């Protein structure tokens, strides 16, 4: 049986704390969010252009011109609103300043009433009195007004004043009662208006925001709209930027060809597949491949993220799926890419906690939509995930995702091509040839994913910049690899001489054990400079190997145990430093017995081992088997330990030599080892040329099959 073996550039770490896998962090670039409304705003500027030409014409198409105003553009909207608010304020200010002037009762009586210039009084809302002057006699422009306590008092005061001034009968001032909106009502509404505005604002800003350009204001009602983006020619990733996964690339190109030239296939009676799912470990280029497709396919590319379907509102998920497919059909022929589909595609019926059923509904809707349109609709659905194992089987069946494209970690040729891609923008030392360097680096980085390689190239440039180097040299690349594998070098961490000695003998134990074990990986470098992930490390060059024999696995186990054995032989005491080694050995032993059926007593069986972080409620085997497995594991490790002990006891002098040299130089490479121990008794491969020997070609095969030569062009078919 073939099994995938994760041989990530094997390193053995000596560490005092529980450390995780030597897996460098992903250097994932955030994908640029395309700005919404970009296409609309382009029209805004041209609107004024034709304005000079004859008023008539201008008037007749004012509506079209109005439509061209980029209302969707956030900045425009903000400017527009602030300008409106400003002018309103200014307007109010002038209006009130000019028109009205407040006076006191006394002023009113002395300056106006006694002079006989008043025509009538208007009591407004029982609170203010507006004084209206007789025409032509107004002493001030506009009108004056004053406050009154109550209508009763006002009437009484007016009566008294008129009596005192001797205004009688006919001449008495008429008083009119009116009510007018004076803004206080609006003022009292203000808090409510503000709250509503705020709610609408947050809703728009929230999940529904950033939606499709051109949809205008949706507010609360747009949560059910899809958040997918339609990309056309705005992605600058091309297929030449994706390397090391030629097969996957071909498959995707074929999908584009399906859309462009369906006849080529339909003539032979073939149906066009509806979708493909890209699976594989993180950082192998799934999203990148999709981006490249968007960049080159010449068909609309709709992209959406699996998590965008899940929302706190019930029913939003399915509604968005529906809307997404409506959008896709409108743009057909097109490609629809759902990244990280495991967010919605999780297996159904696994406990119904809270959001679970909502997710199931979303999935059901997705299943319906993918089935619902026929092949003539010309929508191809691509999806990306790195957990295909948790996806619902119904989603994966042919008819929905017809093809499953696995993008694994790149092999040595693939890595060389990926290095070439990422070396392209770098300023290298003139003595370095990009092709040669790429091959050399590919040989040094087994198990690296595309993202790791991108990270190495970037780190090399950063290291060069740190040392104010004009160009990037090979040394910078080597440092970058070390950094990516082992973590940051800790110059300040001072080890006690005693500890340093232990680390040196530990690493020497690994190195010497590996040197004399046939199936152990060739050593590349041993170092006892403390790094982020451990106190010392030995780096090996594992072969690109997919099948291992029992003997090979045993040799690897023995080499991993070499560190602890050496400590035991030289110091008769052991330290905590071997924890990482022991974990690896235990894992390997369990895998051999439980998964690979390599033990006679347990027999030819294979059970799933729990993954890291998974909860195991029930073992798939009986208690008796469990006990047998445990004892066999212990025995296997014991055998390996004894074997290593015997080997290193025999080679004690060699271990000592290596350890002393290590203490002196801190870093040993293969040449030092040859100098100390003589040639390794087994043939080994270490260069690119040796690794790729016998695989047919020196580089990746990037040729296209006949039918895909013009994959993104529409062909003229002759009938
Ligand atoms: N095959 C490749 N060729 C060139 N560059 C690659 C390749 N694979 C990965 N990379 C680099 O790694 C980065 C991350 O890759 P990408 O986003 O495609 O990973 P992914 O497979 O989608 O991972 P995940 O499963 O975590 O989403 C890319 O931006 C690119 O720089
Ligand atoms: Mg991805």
XYZ file of C-alpha atoms and ligand atoms in Angstrom:
751
model
C 0.000 0.000 0.000
C 1.154 3.474 -0.728
C 1.151 5.851 2.104
C 2.046 9.417 2.308
C 5.001 9.936 4.503
C 5.625 13.402 5.776
C 9.350 13.668 5.503
C 9.704 17.284 6.261
C 13.422 17.903 6.158
C 14.105 15.687 9.110
C 15.795 17.465 11.901
C 16.321 16.293 15.348
C 16.094 18.823 18.045
C 17.394 18.689 21.504
C 15.148 20.709 23.646
C 14.055 21.088 27.194
C 10.442 21.877 26.531
C 7.672 20.198 24.654
C 8.072 21.536 21.182
C 5.959 21.283 18.195
C 6.812 19.957 14.784
C 9.563 21.798 13.021
C 7.068 23.366 10.737
C 7.745 26.877 9.661
C 4.992 29.356 9.698
C 3.178 30.018 6.519
C 4.093 33.107 4.691
C 0.698 33.525 3.324
C 0.075 36.749 1.633
C -3.211 38.365 2.229
C -5.028 38.435 -0.987
C -5.745 41.936 -2.099
C -9.336 42.875 -1.629
C -10.637 44.421 -4.753
C -12.191 47.716 -4.032
C -15.933 47.749 -4.363
C -17.494 50.076 -6.828
C -14.324 50.508 -8.760
C -16.014 49.938 -12.045
C -18.782 52.384 -11.303
C -16.677 55.253 -10.206
C -14.860 55.391 -13.501
C -17.887 56.933 -15.107
C -18.095 59.808 -12.653
C -15.356 61.899 -14.111
C -16.595 61.817 -17.647
C -20.059 63.027 -16.677
C -19.113 66.662 -16.742
C -17.275 66.401 -20.018
C -20.180 66.761 -22.373
C -21.855 69.471 -20.301
C -20.931 72.433 -22.492
C -22.583 71.109 -25.552
C -26.058 72.691 -25.897
C -28.339 72.947 -22.891
C -31.131 70.940 -24.448
C -29.200 67.812 -24.894
C -27.826 68.158 -21.444
C -31.309 68.411 -19.971
C -32.697 65.511 -21.857
C -30.199 63.089 -20.467
C -29.890 64.475 -16.964
C -31.150 61.172 -15.698
C -28.399 59.181 -17.340
C -25.921 61.682 -16.071
C -27.336 61.363 -12.587
C -26.932 57.634 -12.781
C -23.329 58.047 -13.637
C -22.599 59.785 -10.354
C -20.669 57.294 -8.307
C -23.092 56.973 -5.428
C -21.497 53.700 -4.454
C -18.141 55.213 -4.008
C -17.594 55.562 -0.290
C -15.472 58.669 -0.509
C -17.785 60.404 -2.868
C -20.715 59.701 -0.601
C -18.874 61.054 2.376
C -17.905 64.267 0.609
C -21.406 64.702 -0.675
C -22.997 64.279 2.744
C -20.552 66.557 4.513
C -21.032 69.237 1.871
C -24.806 68.978 2.225
C -24.589 69.254 6.009
C -22.313 72.252 5.753
C -24.566 74.211 3.424
C -27.660 73.418 5.430
C -26.012 74.794 8.532
C -24.856 77.893 6.713
C -28.331 78.389 5.271
C -30.024 78.145 8.638
C -27.550 80.491 10.141
C -28.190 83.250 7.624
C -31.908 82.668 7.635
C -32.286 83.084 11.337
C -29.707 85.772 11.711
C -31.343 88.066 9.203
C -34.959 87.449 9.847
C -35.470 87.420 13.553
C -34.342 89.504 16.452
C -35.273 88.847 20.022
C -36.415 91.753 22.146
C -37.643 92.153 25.719
C -41.199 93.034 26.675
C -40.054 96.423 27.801
C -38.317 97.145 24.482
C -41.400 96.024 22.680
C -43.605 98.414 24.634
C -41.195 101.348 24.509
C -39.718 101.026 21.034
C -42.557 99.626 18.988
C -45.940 99.630 20.702
C -45.716 103.249 21.835
C -44.568 104.379 18.356
C -47.547 102.805 16.663
C -45.536 100.845 14.097
C -46.977 97.474 14.979
C -49.583 95.997 12.705
C -50.426 92.856 14.652
C -49.017 90.232 17.009
C -48.783 86.558 16.344
C -48.653 84.176 19.262
C -46.842 81.088 18.096
C -47.237 77.786 19.893
C -48.355 79.780 22.964
C -44.714 80.478 23.695
C -43.395 83.165 21.395
C -44.859 86.335 20.072
C -43.909 87.555 16.651
C -44.261 91.256 16.120
C -45.427 92.158 12.628
C -44.890 95.747 11.656
C -47.251 97.812 9.624
C -46.206 97.993 5.989
C -43.755 100.769 5.345
C -43.245 101.568 8.990
C -40.874 98.815 9.987
C -38.006 100.186 12.065
C -35.951 97.005 11.554
C -35.759 94.551 8.702
C -37.522 91.265 9.200
C -39.459 90.900 12.372
C -38.817 90.857 16.089
C -40.048 88.405 18.634
C -40.139 87.834 22.348
C -40.803 85.027 24.769
C -43.866 84.856 26.957
C -44.392 82.941 30.164
C -48.017 82.092 29.480
C -50.743 83.365 27.221
C -52.779 84.645 30.193
C -50.008 86.847 31.524
C -49.243 88.077 28.052
C -52.836 89.115 27.443
C -53.037 90.843 30.772
C -49.762 92.709 30.246
C -50.770 93.768 26.754
C -54.104 95.020 28.056
C -52.396 97.040 30.797
C -49.781 98.426 28.434
C -52.356 99.524 25.891
C -54.473 101.113 28.575
C -51.428 102.977 29.873
C -50.472 104.146 26.405
C -53.986 105.198 25.760
C -54.593 102.876 22.848
C -58.286 102.355 22.678
C -60.947 100.479 20.768
C -60.205 100.253 17.062
C -56.497 100.894 17.502
C -55.946 98.012 19.794
C -53.543 95.467 18.353
C -55.046 92.334 16.901
C -53.555 89.156 18.325
C -53.457 86.031 16.208
C -52.813 82.589 17.593
C -50.919 80.179 15.370
C -48.892 77.077 15.750
C -45.736 76.558 13.796
C -43.114 73.892 13.655
C -40.140 75.467 15.272
C -37.726 72.561 15.075
C -38.260 71.357 18.610
C -40.187 68.419 17.254
C -37.308 67.552 14.973
C -34.960 68.013 17.846
C -36.899 65.547 19.964
C -36.738 63.055 17.101
C -32.992 63.401 16.800
C -31.949 60.615 19.200
C -34.264 58.135 17.478
C -32.992 59.128 14.082
C -29.425 58.797 15.252
C -30.029 55.320 16.658
C -31.681 54.123 13.466
C -28.901 55.608 11.401
C -26.321 53.916 13.555
C -28.038 50.549 13.234
C -28.253 50.832 9.485
C -24.658 51.917 9.365
C -23.401 48.963 11.382
C -25.472 46.572 9.347
C -23.992 47.877 6.187
C -20.542 47.936 7.612
C -20.937 44.411 8.882
C -21.067 41.202 6.947
C -23.152 42.537 4.158
C -20.812 45.365 3.456
C -18.125 45.211 0.845
C -20.554 43.279 -1.228
C -21.004 43.452 -4.877
C -20.373 46.796 -6.409
C -23.343 48.359 -8.066
C -25.901 46.955 -5.708
C -26.413 50.230 -3.977
C -27.940 50.610 -0.581
C -29.258 47.382 0.798
C -29.023 47.977 4.502
C -30.702 45.357 6.588
C -32.131 43.590 3.587
C -28.867 42.716 1.956
C -27.601 40.176 4.496
C -28.928 37.418 2.303
C -26.958 38.677 -0.630
C -23.806 36.873 -1.518
C -20.525 38.490 -0.614
C -18.813 36.991 -3.627
C -16.655 39.142 -5.820
C -16.595 38.947 -9.575
C -13.076 39.377 -10.848
C -12.256 40.428 -14.361
C -8.667 41.144 -15.340
C -7.747 42.603 -11.980
C -5.546 39.786 -10.749
C -1.926 39.870 -11.733
C -1.035 36.305 -10.764
C -0.371 34.228 -13.835
C 0.108 30.531 -14.396
C 3.823 31.038 -14.714
C 3.830 32.069 -11.038
C 2.552 28.666 -10.012
C 5.026 25.850 -10.243
C 5.554 22.393 -8.933
C 1.993 21.218 -9.494
C 1.861 20.747 -13.216
C -0.804 18.068 -13.105
C -3.160 20.244 -11.124
C -2.428 23.128 -13.433
C -3.337 21.009 -16.422
C -6.598 19.969 -14.869
C -7.565 23.537 -14.164
C -6.554 24.658 -17.641
C -8.772 21.958 -18.973
C -11.699 23.377 -17.039
C -11.109 26.741 -18.624
C -10.938 25.045 -21.974
C -14.288 23.387 -21.237
C -15.832 26.792 -20.888
C -14.075 28.297 -23.866
C -14.381 25.443 -26.298
C -17.135 23.116 -25.171
C -17.537 21.784 -28.679
C -14.150 20.127 -28.594
C -15.553 17.808 -25.929
C -19.210 17.677 -26.817
C -18.406 16.499 -30.318
C -17.081 13.328 -28.790
C -20.143 12.958 -26.618
C -18.405 13.976 -23.436
C -20.174 15.911 -20.728
C -18.462 18.822 -19.159
C -17.557 18.231 -15.532
C -19.250 20.523 -13.088
C -16.543 21.059 -10.631
C -13.257 20.175 -9.079
C -12.058 20.295 -5.557
C -8.450 21.175 -4.807
C -7.139 19.433 -1.744
C -3.758 19.237 -0.126
C -1.668 20.364 2.807
C -1.450 24.064 3.666
C 0.689 26.288 1.502
C 0.910 24.066 -1.541
C -0.673 26.592 -3.838
C -4.389 25.870 -3.955
C -5.490 29.442 -3.550
C -2.630 30.583 -5.738
C -3.707 28.269 -8.532
C -7.223 29.624 -8.340
C -5.895 33.160 -8.433
C -3.801 32.360 -11.473
C -6.873 30.934 -13.145
C -8.690 34.166 -12.421
C -5.750 36.058 -13.863
C -5.570 34.175 -17.119
C -8.786 32.434 -17.854
C -10.514 35.192 -19.816
C -13.803 34.200 -18.265
C -15.449 35.860 -15.273
C -14.094 34.460 -12.056
C -16.281 34.618 -8.992
C -14.586 34.069 -5.697
C -16.071 33.549 -2.278
C -14.858 32.171 1.009
C -16.556 29.272 2.748
C -16.793 31.161 5.991
C -18.725 33.974 4.357
C -21.835 31.831 4.292
C -21.974 31.502 8.028
C -23.594 34.363 9.799
C -25.280 34.897 13.094
C -28.673 35.193 11.448
C -30.602 32.069 10.681
C -31.241 31.462 7.042
C -28.556 33.767 5.775
C -26.288 30.901 4.661
C -28.718 29.221 2.288
C -29.885 32.592 1.007
C -26.345 33.558 0.193
C -25.688 30.271 -1.568
C -28.796 30.834 -3.678
C -27.752 34.359 -4.473
C -24.236 33.220 -5.299
C -25.460 30.787 -7.890
C -27.847 33.333 -9.335
C -24.859 35.592 -9.760
C -22.845 32.775 -11.308
C -25.569 31.926 -13.797
C -25.864 35.545 -14.752
C -22.152 35.615 -15.545
C -22.000 32.241 -17.286
C -19.772 30.915 -18.672
C -17.743 31.518 -15.595
C -15.718 29.905 -12.851
C -16.913 29.960 -9.286
C -14.248 29.414 -6.660
C -15.148 28.614 -3.062
C -12.044 28.718 -0.896
C -11.844 26.776 2.373
C -15.051 24.960 1.582
C -14.776 22.862 4.737
C -16.407 25.756 6.597
C -19.721 24.834 4.976
C -19.015 21.380 3.625
C -18.604 19.578 6.942
C -20.252 16.171 7.221
C -23.883 16.418 8.221
C -25.453 14.814 11.229
C -22.671 15.160 13.729
C -24.413 16.400 16.833
C -26.716 19.341 16.567
C -25.175 22.065 18.587
C -26.349 25.569 17.859
C -24.992 26.701 14.553
C -24.677 23.185 13.266
C -28.110 22.951 11.700
C -27.631 26.300 10.031
C -24.445 24.968 8.506
C -26.280 21.854 7.379
C -28.949 23.942 5.727
C -26.277 25.897 3.934
C -24.667 22.680 2.781
C -27.992 21.299 1.613
C -28.619 24.413 -0.391
C -25.170 24.058 -1.918
C -25.885 20.462 -2.850
C -29.145 21.464 -4.464
C -27.600 24.326 -6.373
C -24.750 22.223 -7.684
C -27.164 19.606 -8.888
C -29.758 22.073 -9.965
C -28.173 23.506 -13.019
C -27.457 21.429 -16.010
C -24.228 21.185 -17.900
C -25.390 23.659 -20.483
C -25.252 26.434 -17.908
C -21.489 26.499 -18.182
C -20.601 27.278 -14.630
C -17.607 25.428 -13.270
C -17.293 25.251 -9.524
C -13.820 24.997 -8.050
C -13.226 24.611 -4.343
C -10.202 24.536 -2.127
C -9.697 22.879 1.230
C -7.077 21.115 3.239
C -9.512 18.911 5.114
C -11.123 16.732 2.458
C -11.620 14.058 5.094
C -14.269 16.042 6.937
C -16.241 16.984 3.849
C -19.649 15.519 3.294
C -19.510 12.571 0.909
C -22.504 13.907 -0.995
C -20.549 17.010 -1.858
C -17.656 15.012 -3.193
C -19.575 12.669 -5.398
C -19.231 12.797 -9.161
C -21.872 15.116 -10.552
C -20.979 17.773 -8.047
C -17.242 17.823 -7.706
C -16.376 15.389 -10.452
C -12.681 15.718 -9.950
C -10.590 15.770 -6.881
C -7.264 17.363 -7.538
C -4.687 16.617 -4.896
C -1.870 19.117 -4.642
C 0.798 17.491 -2.524
C 4.058 18.886 -1.274
C 6.267 19.452 -4.305
C 8.977 16.944 -5.206
C 12.528 17.987 -5.896
C 11.850 19.065 -9.471
C 8.772 20.927 -8.378
C 10.718 22.677 -5.670
C 13.332 23.755 -8.173
C 10.619 25.290 -10.342
C 9.005 27.015 -7.375
C 12.386 28.394 -6.370
C 12.785 29.733 -9.875
C 9.464 31.533 -9.541
C 10.344 33.118 -6.235
C 13.948 33.900 -7.167
C 12.720 35.899 -10.136
C 12.200 39.216 -8.328
C 15.293 38.884 -6.123
C 18.528 40.733 -6.726
C 21.121 37.995 -6.631
C 24.872 38.144 -6.527
C 26.239 38.247 -10.049
C 28.132 34.998 -9.506
C 24.881 33.140 -8.897
C 22.890 31.634 -11.691
C 19.200 31.446 -10.876
C 18.713 28.042 -12.437
C 21.655 26.461 -10.664
C 20.786 28.089 -7.385
C 17.188 26.888 -7.651
C 18.362 23.307 -8.140
C 20.806 23.514 -5.290
C 18.205 24.917 -2.970
C 15.665 22.333 -4.066
C 18.050 19.592 -2.977
C 18.444 21.241 0.404
C 14.764 21.633 1.164
C 13.011 18.287 1.122
C 9.472 18.426 2.435
C 9.108 22.171 1.984
C 5.811 23.409 0.621
C 5.453 26.247 -1.831
C 4.715 28.657 0.983
C 7.861 27.545 2.835
C 9.916 28.152 -0.274
C 8.415 31.599 -0.738
C 9.306 32.227 2.884
C 12.917 31.065 2.434
C 13.414 33.372 -0.541
C 11.948 36.297 1.310
C 13.959 35.583 4.455
C 17.148 35.434 2.386
C 16.430 38.890 1.037
C 15.631 40.154 4.533
C 18.844 38.721 5.930
C 20.834 40.321 3.120
C 19.152 43.633 3.825
C 19.878 43.292 7.506
C 23.582 43.056 6.748
C 23.354 45.967 4.319
C 24.389 43.712 1.502
C 23.930 44.984 -2.039
C 22.981 41.602 -3.374
C 21.783 38.290 -2.002
C 24.409 35.581 -1.809
C 24.189 31.842 -1.354
C 25.131 32.208 2.290
C 22.029 34.280 2.903
C 19.939 31.509 1.435
C 21.557 28.917 3.648
C 20.920 31.075 6.681
C 17.341 31.524 5.568
C 16.806 27.757 5.340
C 18.294 27.280 8.772
C 16.108 29.974 10.104
C 12.973 28.547 8.552
C 13.756 25.060 9.880
C 15.286 25.735 13.225
C 14.041 29.154 14.161
C 15.926 32.267 15.026
C 19.519 31.946 16.156
C 19.804 32.961 19.771
C 23.083 34.684 20.237
C 22.309 35.794 23.731
C 21.233 32.473 25.168
C 24.228 31.385 27.180
C 24.487 27.711 27.910
C 26.391 26.528 30.919
C 29.550 24.699 29.802
C 28.125 21.542 31.306
C 24.915 21.851 29.296
C 26.761 22.700 26.144
C 28.816 19.574 26.521
C 25.674 17.490 26.884
C 24.178 19.060 23.766
C 27.383 18.416 21.812
C 27.503 14.752 22.775
C 23.809 14.385 22.092
C 24.110 15.760 18.581
C 27.329 13.823 17.968
C 25.423 10.684 18.933
C 22.823 11.370 16.245
C 25.412 12.176 13.651
C 27.598 9.133 14.259
C 24.670 6.729 14.519
C 23.367 8.046 11.213
C 26.776 7.776 9.633
C 27.026 4.056 10.254
C 23.404 3.046 9.665
C 22.724 2.171 6.089
C 19.197 3.500 5.780
C 19.609 6.635 7.801
C 19.372 9.891 5.897
C 22.586 11.585 4.862
C 23.679 14.255 7.247
C 23.823 17.830 6.086
C 24.765 19.810 9.132
C 25.012 19.561 12.894
C 24.849 22.629 15.028
C 24.861 23.366 18.713
C 24.030 27.025 18.378
C 20.769 27.491 20.247
C 17.898 28.395 17.994
C 14.305 29.308 18.524
C 13.155 25.756 18.478
C 15.864 23.963 20.400
C 19.316 23.938 21.831
C 20.926 22.199 18.940
C 19.948 20.447 15.768
C 21.117 18.049 13.148
C 19.792 18.487 9.650
C 19.504 15.587 7.264
C 18.613 15.176 3.665
C 15.905 12.597 3.448
C 15.398 10.889 0.148
C 12.203 11.583 -1.706
C 10.807 8.263 -0.756
C 7.260 7.065 -0.573
C 7.712 3.469 0.552
C 9.722 2.443 3.533
C 10.751 -1.009 4.596
C 10.806 -2.221 8.152
C 14.588 -2.068 8.157
C 14.624 1.502 6.962
C 12.220 2.550 9.655
C 14.286 0.765 12.285
C 17.447 2.523 11.135
C 15.698 5.856 11.362
C 14.482 5.064 14.845
C 17.975 4.091 15.910
C 19.407 7.300 14.570
C 16.788 9.308 16.403
C 17.657 7.497 19.604
C 21.375 8.155 19.062
C 21.296 11.355 21.070
C 19.954 9.867 24.246
C 22.151 6.778 23.962
C 25.220 8.931 23.614
C 24.302 10.894 26.738
C 23.899 7.638 28.592
C 27.210 6.201 27.407
C 29.268 9.273 28.157
C 27.655 10.682 31.233
C 25.700 7.710 32.608
C 22.773 10.024 33.044
C 20.060 11.209 30.785
C 18.502 14.620 30.343
C 15.198 16.024 29.269
C 16.704 17.078 25.952
C 15.620 13.956 24.142
C 11.901 14.597 24.524
C 11.360 15.537 20.895
C 13.352 12.491 19.736
C 11.380 10.160 21.948
C 8.101 11.525 20.693
C 9.154 10.832 17.117
C 10.308 7.345 17.985
C 7.081 6.562 19.783
C 5.014 7.842 16.894
C 6.983 5.802 14.424
C 6.706 2.656 16.544
C 2.954 2.989 16.968
C 2.520 3.697 13.277
C 4.508 0.605 12.327
C 2.439 -1.639 14.537
C -1.027 -0.113 14.412
C -1.111 1.291 10.899
C 1.409 -0.485 8.743
C 0.874 -4.011 10.003
C 4.582 -4.541 10.498
C 4.359 -6.588 13.651
C 3.963 -10.359 13.626
C 1.998 -10.647 16.829
C -0.477 -7.857 16.164
C -0.712 -8.984 12.579
C -1.731 -7.484 9.295
C -4.131 -4.907 10.592
C -4.391 -1.190 10.243
C -6.260 1.172 12.517
C -6.412 4.914 12.377
C -4.207 6.614 14.892
C -5.754 9.665 16.511
C -4.495 12.884 14.993
C -3.080 15.642 17.016
C -5.817 17.488 18.835
C -8.463 14.909 18.098
C -10.494 13.478 20.898
C -10.516 9.727 21.155
C -13.587 8.370 22.838
C -13.327 4.769 21.802
C -10.457 2.718 20.512
C -11.266 0.720 17.416
C -9.729 -2.398 18.976
C -10.218 -4.411 22.136
C -8.472 -3.967 25.455
C -6.442 -7.119 24.868
C -5.213 -5.789 21.504
C -4.428 -2.461 23.117
C -2.308 -4.193 25.714
C -0.564 -6.252 23.054
C 0.110 -3.148 20.978
C 1.540 -1.314 23.946
C 3.859 -4.132 24.864
C 4.977 -4.612 21.272
C 5.691 -0.908 20.917
C 7.763 -0.993 24.040
C 9.636 -4.003 22.792
C 10.281 -2.431 19.406
C 11.679 0.731 20.939
C 13.728 -1.321 23.317
C 15.247 -3.322 20.488
C 16.108 -0.138 18.678
C 17.632 1.281 21.826
C 19.799 -1.772 22.436
C 20.930 -1.769 18.854
C 21.904 1.887 19.010
C 23.625 1.328 22.318
C 25.712 -1.455 20.862
C 26.591 0.601 17.814
C 27.606 3.721 19.702
C 29.543 1.764 22.337
C 31.552 0.342 19.500
C 32.013 3.781 17.935
C 32.603 5.581 21.200
C 35.872 7.109 20.014
C 34.195 8.519 16.910
C 31.392 10.073 18.903
C 33.936 11.673 21.187
C 35.864 13.079 18.237
C 32.777 14.599 16.676
C 31.573 15.993 19.993
C 34.869 17.673 20.730
C 35.002 19.198 17.284
C 31.448 20.379 17.717
C 32.287 22.048 21.009
C 35.115 23.784 19.292
C 33.407 24.860 16.058
C 29.719 24.794 17.028
C 28.684 23.900 13.482
C 29.858 20.874 11.527
C 28.979 20.093 7.967
C 29.412 16.994 5.916
C 33.021 17.766 4.972
C 34.013 17.948 8.627
C 32.382 14.590 9.214
C 34.276 13.013 6.319
C 37.478 14.456 7.692
C 36.799 13.026 11.143
C 35.253 9.677 10.294
C 36.364 8.949 6.757
C 33.952 8.364 3.870
C 30.543 7.084 4.834
C 30.436 3.363 4.136
C 27.220 3.688 2.128
C 26.507 5.454 -1.116
C 24.341 8.483 -0.702
C 22.705 11.128 -2.791
C 22.998 14.742 -1.988
C 22.907 16.838 -5.129
C 20.016 17.703 -7.363
C 21.501 15.773 -10.239
C 21.848 12.657 -8.114
C 18.342 12.945 -6.786
C 16.677 13.323 -10.151
C 18.800 10.684 -11.816
C 16.663 8.020 -13.402
C 13.464 10.064 -13.293
C 13.532 10.865 -16.977
C 14.308 14.551 -17.105
C 16.235 17.191 -15.249
C 13.348 19.585 -14.900
C 9.657 19.425 -14.409
C 7.649 18.408 -17.399
C 5.650 21.507 -18.244
C 4.493 20.572 -21.712
C 0.804 20.881 -22.554
C -1.140 18.141 -24.277
C -2.355 18.850 -27.809
C -5.917 19.604 -26.806
C -4.919 22.305 -24.359
C -2.490 24.277 -26.477
C -4.952 27.143 -26.802
C -6.654 26.611 -23.530
C -7.711 30.168 -22.852
C -8.645 31.154 -26.339
C -11.869 30.587 -28.119
C -11.268 28.446 -31.152
C -13.106 28.769 -34.416
C -14.495 25.394 -35.238
C -15.147 24.478 -38.790
C -18.236 22.465 -39.396
N 3.130 25.860 -6.327
C 3.526 27.069 -5.937
N 4.251 27.838 -6.781
C 4.659 29.058 -6.386
N 4.390 29.602 -5.197
C 3.679 28.881 -4.315
C 3.219 27.579 -4.639
N 2.530 27.103 -3.602
C 2.550 28.040 -2.660
N 3.243 29.117 -3.058
C 3.482 30.327 -2.275
O 2.845 30.158 -1.022
C 1.839 31.116 -0.830
C 0.615 30.484 -0.182
O 0.012 29.577 -1.057
P -1.546 29.354 -1.114
O -2.244 30.505 -0.540
O -1.901 28.989 -2.495
O -1.692 28.108 -0.159
P -2.932 27.153 -0.005
O -2.609 25.874 -0.661
O -4.147 27.857 -0.455
O -2.927 26.940 1.549
P -4.168 26.811 2.533
O -4.639 25.432 2.408
O -3.552 27.076 3.845
O -5.167 27.825 2.127
C 1.549 31.662 -2.202
O 1.144 32.986 -2.133
C 2.878 31.530 -2.920
O 3.711 32.625 -2.656
Mg -5.813 28.660 0.528
